[in-house]
Short mmCIF file of C-alpha atoms in Angstrom, two decimals:
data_model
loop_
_atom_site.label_atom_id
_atom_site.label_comp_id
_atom_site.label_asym_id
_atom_site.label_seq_id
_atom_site.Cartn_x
_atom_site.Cartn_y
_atom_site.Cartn_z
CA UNK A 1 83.78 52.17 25.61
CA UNK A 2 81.59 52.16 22.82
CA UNK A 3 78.28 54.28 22.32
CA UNK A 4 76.80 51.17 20.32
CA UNK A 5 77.46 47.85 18.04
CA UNK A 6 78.73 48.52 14.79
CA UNK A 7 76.09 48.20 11.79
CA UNK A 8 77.59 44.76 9.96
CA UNK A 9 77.28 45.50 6.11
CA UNK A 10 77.07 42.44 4.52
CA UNK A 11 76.12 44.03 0.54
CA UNK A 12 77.62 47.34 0.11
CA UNK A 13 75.53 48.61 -2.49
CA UNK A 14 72.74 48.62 0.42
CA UNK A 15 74.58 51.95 1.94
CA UNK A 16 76.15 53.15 -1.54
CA UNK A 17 72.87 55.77 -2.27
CA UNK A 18 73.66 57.56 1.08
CA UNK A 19 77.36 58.68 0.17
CA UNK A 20 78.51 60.76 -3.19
CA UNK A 21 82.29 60.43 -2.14
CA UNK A 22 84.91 57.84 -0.90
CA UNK A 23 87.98 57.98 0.98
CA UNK A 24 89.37 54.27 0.24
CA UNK A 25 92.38 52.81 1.78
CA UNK A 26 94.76 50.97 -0.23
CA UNK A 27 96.43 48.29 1.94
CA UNK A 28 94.08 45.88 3.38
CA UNK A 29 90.88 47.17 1.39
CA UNK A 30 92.05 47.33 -2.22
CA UNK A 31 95.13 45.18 -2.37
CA UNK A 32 97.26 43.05 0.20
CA UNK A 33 100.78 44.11 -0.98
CA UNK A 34 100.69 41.26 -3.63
CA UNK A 35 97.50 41.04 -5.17
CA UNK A 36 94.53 43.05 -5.81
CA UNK A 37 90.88 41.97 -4.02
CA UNK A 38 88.32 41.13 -6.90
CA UNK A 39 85.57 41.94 -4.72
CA UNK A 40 86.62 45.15 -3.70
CA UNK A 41 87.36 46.18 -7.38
CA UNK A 42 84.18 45.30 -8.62
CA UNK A 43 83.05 48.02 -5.41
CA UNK A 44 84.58 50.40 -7.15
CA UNK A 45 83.59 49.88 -10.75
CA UNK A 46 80.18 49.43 -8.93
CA UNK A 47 80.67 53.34 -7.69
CA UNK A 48 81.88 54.54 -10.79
CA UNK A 49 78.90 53.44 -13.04
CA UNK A 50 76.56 54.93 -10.41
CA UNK A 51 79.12 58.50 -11.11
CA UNK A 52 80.45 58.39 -7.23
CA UNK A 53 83.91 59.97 -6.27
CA UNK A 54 86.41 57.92 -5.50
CA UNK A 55 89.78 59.20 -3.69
CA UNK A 56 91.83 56.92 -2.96
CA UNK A 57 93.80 58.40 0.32
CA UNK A 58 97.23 55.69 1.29
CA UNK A 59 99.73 56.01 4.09
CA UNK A 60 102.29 55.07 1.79
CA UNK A 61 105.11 57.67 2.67
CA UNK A 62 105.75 57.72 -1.53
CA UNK A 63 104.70 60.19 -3.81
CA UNK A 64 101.23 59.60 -6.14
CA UNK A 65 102.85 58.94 -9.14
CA UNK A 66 104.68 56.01 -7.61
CA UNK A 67 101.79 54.50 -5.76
CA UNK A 68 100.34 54.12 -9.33
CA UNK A 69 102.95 52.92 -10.86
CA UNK A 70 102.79 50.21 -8.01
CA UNK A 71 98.87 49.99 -8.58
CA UNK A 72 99.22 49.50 -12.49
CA UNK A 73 102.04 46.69 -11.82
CA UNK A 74 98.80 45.04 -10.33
CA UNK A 75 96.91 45.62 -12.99
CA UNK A 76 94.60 48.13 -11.63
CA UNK A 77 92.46 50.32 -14.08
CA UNK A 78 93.34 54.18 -12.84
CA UNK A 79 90.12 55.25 -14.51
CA UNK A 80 88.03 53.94 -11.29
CA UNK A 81 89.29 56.93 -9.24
CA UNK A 82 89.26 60.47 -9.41
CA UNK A 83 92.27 61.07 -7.13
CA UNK A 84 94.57 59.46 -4.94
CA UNK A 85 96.49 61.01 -2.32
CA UNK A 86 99.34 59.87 -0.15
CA UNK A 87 101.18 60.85 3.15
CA UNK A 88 104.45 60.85 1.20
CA UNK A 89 103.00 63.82 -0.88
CA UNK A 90 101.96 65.59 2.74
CA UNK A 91 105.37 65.01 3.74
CA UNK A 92 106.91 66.35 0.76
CA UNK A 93 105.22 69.53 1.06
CA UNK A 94 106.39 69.99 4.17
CA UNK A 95 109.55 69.50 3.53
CA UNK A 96 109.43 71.86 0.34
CA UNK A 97 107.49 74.63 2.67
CA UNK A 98 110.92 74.24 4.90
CA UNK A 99 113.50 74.88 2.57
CA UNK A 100 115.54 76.30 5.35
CA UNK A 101 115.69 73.24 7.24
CA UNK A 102 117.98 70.09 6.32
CA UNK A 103 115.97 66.57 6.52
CA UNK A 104 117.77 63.41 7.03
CA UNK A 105 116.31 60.19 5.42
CA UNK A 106 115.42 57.28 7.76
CA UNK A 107 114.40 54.21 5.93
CA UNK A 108 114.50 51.78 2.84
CA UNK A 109 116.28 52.86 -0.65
CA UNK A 110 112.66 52.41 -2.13
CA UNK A 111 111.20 55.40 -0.64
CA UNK A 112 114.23 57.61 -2.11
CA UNK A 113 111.83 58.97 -4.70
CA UNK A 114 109.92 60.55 -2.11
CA UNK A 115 112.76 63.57 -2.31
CA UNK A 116 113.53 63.43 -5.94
CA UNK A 117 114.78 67.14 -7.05
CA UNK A 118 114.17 68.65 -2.81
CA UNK A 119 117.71 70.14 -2.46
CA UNK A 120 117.84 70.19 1.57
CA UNK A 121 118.13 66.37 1.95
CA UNK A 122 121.36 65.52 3.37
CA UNK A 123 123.28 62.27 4.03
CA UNK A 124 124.90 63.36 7.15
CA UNK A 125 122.50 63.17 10.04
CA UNK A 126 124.51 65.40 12.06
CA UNK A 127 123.64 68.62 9.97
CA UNK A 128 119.94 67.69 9.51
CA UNK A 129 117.55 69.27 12.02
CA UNK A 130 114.61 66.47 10.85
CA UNK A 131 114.87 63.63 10.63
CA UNK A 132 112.16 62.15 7.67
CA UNK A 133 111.06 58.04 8.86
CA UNK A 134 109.28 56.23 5.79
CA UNK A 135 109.96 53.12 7.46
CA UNK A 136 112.30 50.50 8.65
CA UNK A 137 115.89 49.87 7.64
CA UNK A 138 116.20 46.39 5.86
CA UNK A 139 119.37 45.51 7.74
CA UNK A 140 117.98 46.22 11.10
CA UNK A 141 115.35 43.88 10.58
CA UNK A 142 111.85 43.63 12.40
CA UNK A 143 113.03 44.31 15.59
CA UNK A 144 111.94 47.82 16.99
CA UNK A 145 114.12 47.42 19.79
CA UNK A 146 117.40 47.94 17.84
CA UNK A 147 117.16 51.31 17.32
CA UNK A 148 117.14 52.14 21.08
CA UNK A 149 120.67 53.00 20.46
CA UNK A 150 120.10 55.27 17.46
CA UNK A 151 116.99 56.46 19.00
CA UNK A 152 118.62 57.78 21.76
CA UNK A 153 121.65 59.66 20.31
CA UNK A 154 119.03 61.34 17.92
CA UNK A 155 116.74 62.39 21.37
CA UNK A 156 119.90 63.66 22.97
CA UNK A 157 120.71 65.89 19.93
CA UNK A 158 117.07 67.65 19.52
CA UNK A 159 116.15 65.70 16.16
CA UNK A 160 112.32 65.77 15.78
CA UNK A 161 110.97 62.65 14.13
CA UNK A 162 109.11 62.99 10.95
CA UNK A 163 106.77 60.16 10.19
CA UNK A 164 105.77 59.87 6.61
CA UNK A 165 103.35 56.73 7.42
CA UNK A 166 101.57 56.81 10.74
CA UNK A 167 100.42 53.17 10.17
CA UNK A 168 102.27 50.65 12.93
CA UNK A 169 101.29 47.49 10.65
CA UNK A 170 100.41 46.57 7.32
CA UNK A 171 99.48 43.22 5.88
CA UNK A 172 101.81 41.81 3.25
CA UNK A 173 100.24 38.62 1.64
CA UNK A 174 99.74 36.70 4.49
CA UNK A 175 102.25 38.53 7.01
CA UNK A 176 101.98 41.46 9.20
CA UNK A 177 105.12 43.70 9.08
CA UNK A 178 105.85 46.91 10.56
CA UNK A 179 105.93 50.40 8.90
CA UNK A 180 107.40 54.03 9.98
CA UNK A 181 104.35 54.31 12.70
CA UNK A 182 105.88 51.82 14.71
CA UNK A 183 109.29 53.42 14.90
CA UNK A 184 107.68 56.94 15.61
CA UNK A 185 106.08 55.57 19.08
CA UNK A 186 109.05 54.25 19.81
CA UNK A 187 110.53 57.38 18.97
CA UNK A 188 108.30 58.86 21.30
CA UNK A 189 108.40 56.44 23.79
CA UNK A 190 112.12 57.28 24.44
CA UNK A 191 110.90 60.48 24.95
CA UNK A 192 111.38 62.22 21.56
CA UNK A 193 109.62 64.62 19.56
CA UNK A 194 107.47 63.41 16.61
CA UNK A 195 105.02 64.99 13.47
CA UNK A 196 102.93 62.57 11.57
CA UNK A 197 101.73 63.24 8.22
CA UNK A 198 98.65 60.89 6.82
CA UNK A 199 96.10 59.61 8.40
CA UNK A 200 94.37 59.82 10.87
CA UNK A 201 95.82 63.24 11.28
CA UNK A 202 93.68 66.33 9.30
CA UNK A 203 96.07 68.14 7.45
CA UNK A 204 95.14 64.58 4.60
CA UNK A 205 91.52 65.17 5.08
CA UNK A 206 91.67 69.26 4.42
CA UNK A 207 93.94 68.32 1.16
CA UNK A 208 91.77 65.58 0.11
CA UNK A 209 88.45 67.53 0.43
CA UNK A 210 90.09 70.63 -1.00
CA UNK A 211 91.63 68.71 -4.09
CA UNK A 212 88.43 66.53 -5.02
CA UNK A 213 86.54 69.96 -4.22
CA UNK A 214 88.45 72.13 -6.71
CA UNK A 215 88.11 68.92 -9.11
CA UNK A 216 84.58 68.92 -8.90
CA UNK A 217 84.26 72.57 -8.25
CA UNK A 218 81.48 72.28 -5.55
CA UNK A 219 81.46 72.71 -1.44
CA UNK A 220 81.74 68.89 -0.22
CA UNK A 221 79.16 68.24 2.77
CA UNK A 222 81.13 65.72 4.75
CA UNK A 223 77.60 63.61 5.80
CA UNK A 224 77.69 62.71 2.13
CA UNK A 225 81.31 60.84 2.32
CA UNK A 226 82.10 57.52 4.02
CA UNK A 227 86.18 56.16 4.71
CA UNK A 228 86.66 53.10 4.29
CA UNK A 229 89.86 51.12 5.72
CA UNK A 230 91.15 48.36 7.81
CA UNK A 231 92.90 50.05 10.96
CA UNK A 232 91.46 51.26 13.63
CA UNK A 233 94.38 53.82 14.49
CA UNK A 234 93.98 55.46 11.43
CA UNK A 235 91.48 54.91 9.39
CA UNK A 236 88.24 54.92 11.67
CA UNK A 237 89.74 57.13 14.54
CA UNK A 238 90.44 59.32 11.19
CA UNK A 239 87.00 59.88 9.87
CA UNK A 240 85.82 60.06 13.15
CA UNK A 241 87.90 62.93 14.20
CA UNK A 242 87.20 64.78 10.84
CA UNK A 243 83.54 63.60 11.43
CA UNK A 244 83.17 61.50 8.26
CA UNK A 245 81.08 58.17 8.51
CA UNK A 246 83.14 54.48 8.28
CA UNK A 247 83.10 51.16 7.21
CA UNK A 248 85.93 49.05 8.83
CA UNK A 249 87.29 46.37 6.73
CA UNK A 250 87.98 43.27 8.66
CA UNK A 251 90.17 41.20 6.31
CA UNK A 252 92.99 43.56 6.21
CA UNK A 253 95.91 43.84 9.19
CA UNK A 254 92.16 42.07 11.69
CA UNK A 255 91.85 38.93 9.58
CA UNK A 256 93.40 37.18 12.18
CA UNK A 257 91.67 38.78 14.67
CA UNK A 258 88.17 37.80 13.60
CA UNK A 259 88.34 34.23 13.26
CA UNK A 260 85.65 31.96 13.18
CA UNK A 261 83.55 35.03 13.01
CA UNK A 262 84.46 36.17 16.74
CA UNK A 263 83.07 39.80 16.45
CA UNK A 264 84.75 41.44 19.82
CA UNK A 265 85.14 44.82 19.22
CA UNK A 266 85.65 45.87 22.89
CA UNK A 267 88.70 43.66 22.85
CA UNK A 268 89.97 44.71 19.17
CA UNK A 269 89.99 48.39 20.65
CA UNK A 270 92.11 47.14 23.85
CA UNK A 271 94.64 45.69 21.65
CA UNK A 272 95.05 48.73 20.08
CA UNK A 273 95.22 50.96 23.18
CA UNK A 274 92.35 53.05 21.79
CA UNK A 275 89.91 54.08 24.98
CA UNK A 276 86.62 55.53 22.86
CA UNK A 277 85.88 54.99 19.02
CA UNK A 278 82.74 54.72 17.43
CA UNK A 279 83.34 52.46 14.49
CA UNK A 280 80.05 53.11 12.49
CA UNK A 281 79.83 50.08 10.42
CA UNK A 282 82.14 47.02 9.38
CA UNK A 283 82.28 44.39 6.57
CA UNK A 284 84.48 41.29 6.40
CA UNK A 285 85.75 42.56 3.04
CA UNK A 286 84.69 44.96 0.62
CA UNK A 287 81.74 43.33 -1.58
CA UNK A 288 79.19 44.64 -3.51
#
């Protein structure tokens, strides 16, 4: 299943001379929903003395702007990164590119400002053509099985499923909850038609490169940049298929996984129905 152990990192500034550019995760790396990871900020104030590139790239299905405004809630200093994309800003350039098509919303109230100003969002599902998933319905709960129903009537009327956060799980604090990802597979499961937008899908990597490329107005070699996340799904299989290098984190959505330092990566890929990944390197967290 796998070509070879991963390297463990145990002091990341012991790989940080190979690499000129980062693709961080958010969730699980840098923060856990509620608090930001000490460790991992001092990483990045680390890189940014040493005049590294830092992108942070999020499956959040919100814009950039409101991702910061999250981070600065936080208290995190913007001025350690030189960009930070999102899926919700892959998504809503897709949905501006379609301006012929009308999107229905699936999801919570919070993720409204994902459309601010798009003109072909509509409230009535029937005349949408889309339908756009940021994530789970409040209401409906935790329960993916719920919107068999729903599911179903929008399979039987040709809606394709647009998910604006590929990720199945994220860790809030000390809880797992699901996000838009899981819906989609359900979604497709039931035998329905679904786009994803984020990771570990390439139209994110071709933005990110060509955004931090025009930034720093040079041709980015892709041996020189490492990802660094905490899912499997995304993150590693991500880099991997954009051949970039990775360093799994293992205290994000795995923490519970790796107890009592029980490194068994053959069985962390089973339990996420992934057949052949070569995760490069991990860390427990991210620490200088």
């Amino acid at each position: 299943m796998r070509k070879q152990f991963p390297e463990e990192i145990i002091n990341f500034k012991d790989i940080s001379r190979y690499y000129d550019i980062y693709f961080v995760d958010l969730w699980g790396v840098i923060h856990n929903g509620v608090k930001l990871f000490d460790n991992a900020i001092h990483v990045l104030e680390k890189l940014k003395s040493n005049r590294k590139k830092i992108v942070l790239i999020s499956n959040a299905p919100r814009t950039n702007e409101t991702v910061k405004k999250f981070l600065l809630k936080l208290n995190f200093d913007l001025d350690l990164i030189d960009l930070l994309i999102t899926s919700g800003d892959v998504t809503r350039k897709y949905i501006l590119n379609n301006k012929d098509k009308k999107f229905f919303h699936l999801g919570p109230d919070k993720d409204s400002d994902l459309f601010f100003e798009i003109k072909n969002i509509t409230k009535n599902i029937d005349d949408a053509e889309e339908v756009v998933c940021t994530g789970l319905i409040d209401k409906i709960g935790q329960d993916i099985s719920n919107y068999e129903n729903f599911f179903m009537n929008l399979i039987n009327n040709n809606k394709s499923f647009l998910c604006a956060n590929p990720d199945e799980v994220v860790s809030r604090g000390d809880k797992i909850e699901f996000c838009a990802g899981a819906l989609a597979k359900y979604y497709k499961k039931l035998g329905g038609k679904v786009k994803y937008f984020g990771k570990p899908y390439e139209t994110i990597y071709e933005f990110a490169i060509n955004q931090i490329s025009r930034i720093l107005d040079i041709e980015i070699e892709k041996n020189r940049i490492l990802a660094i996340g905490d899912n499997l799904k995304t993150d590693i299989c991500g880099a991997q298929n954009n051949y970039i290098d990775s360093l799994l984190i293992l205290n994000g959505i795995y923490k519970d996984f790796f107890r009592n330092n029980n490194l068994n990566f053959d069985k962390l890929l089973k339990s996420n129905e992934i057949e052949s990944l070569q995760i490069n390197k991990f860390q427990q967290e991210l620490k200088w």
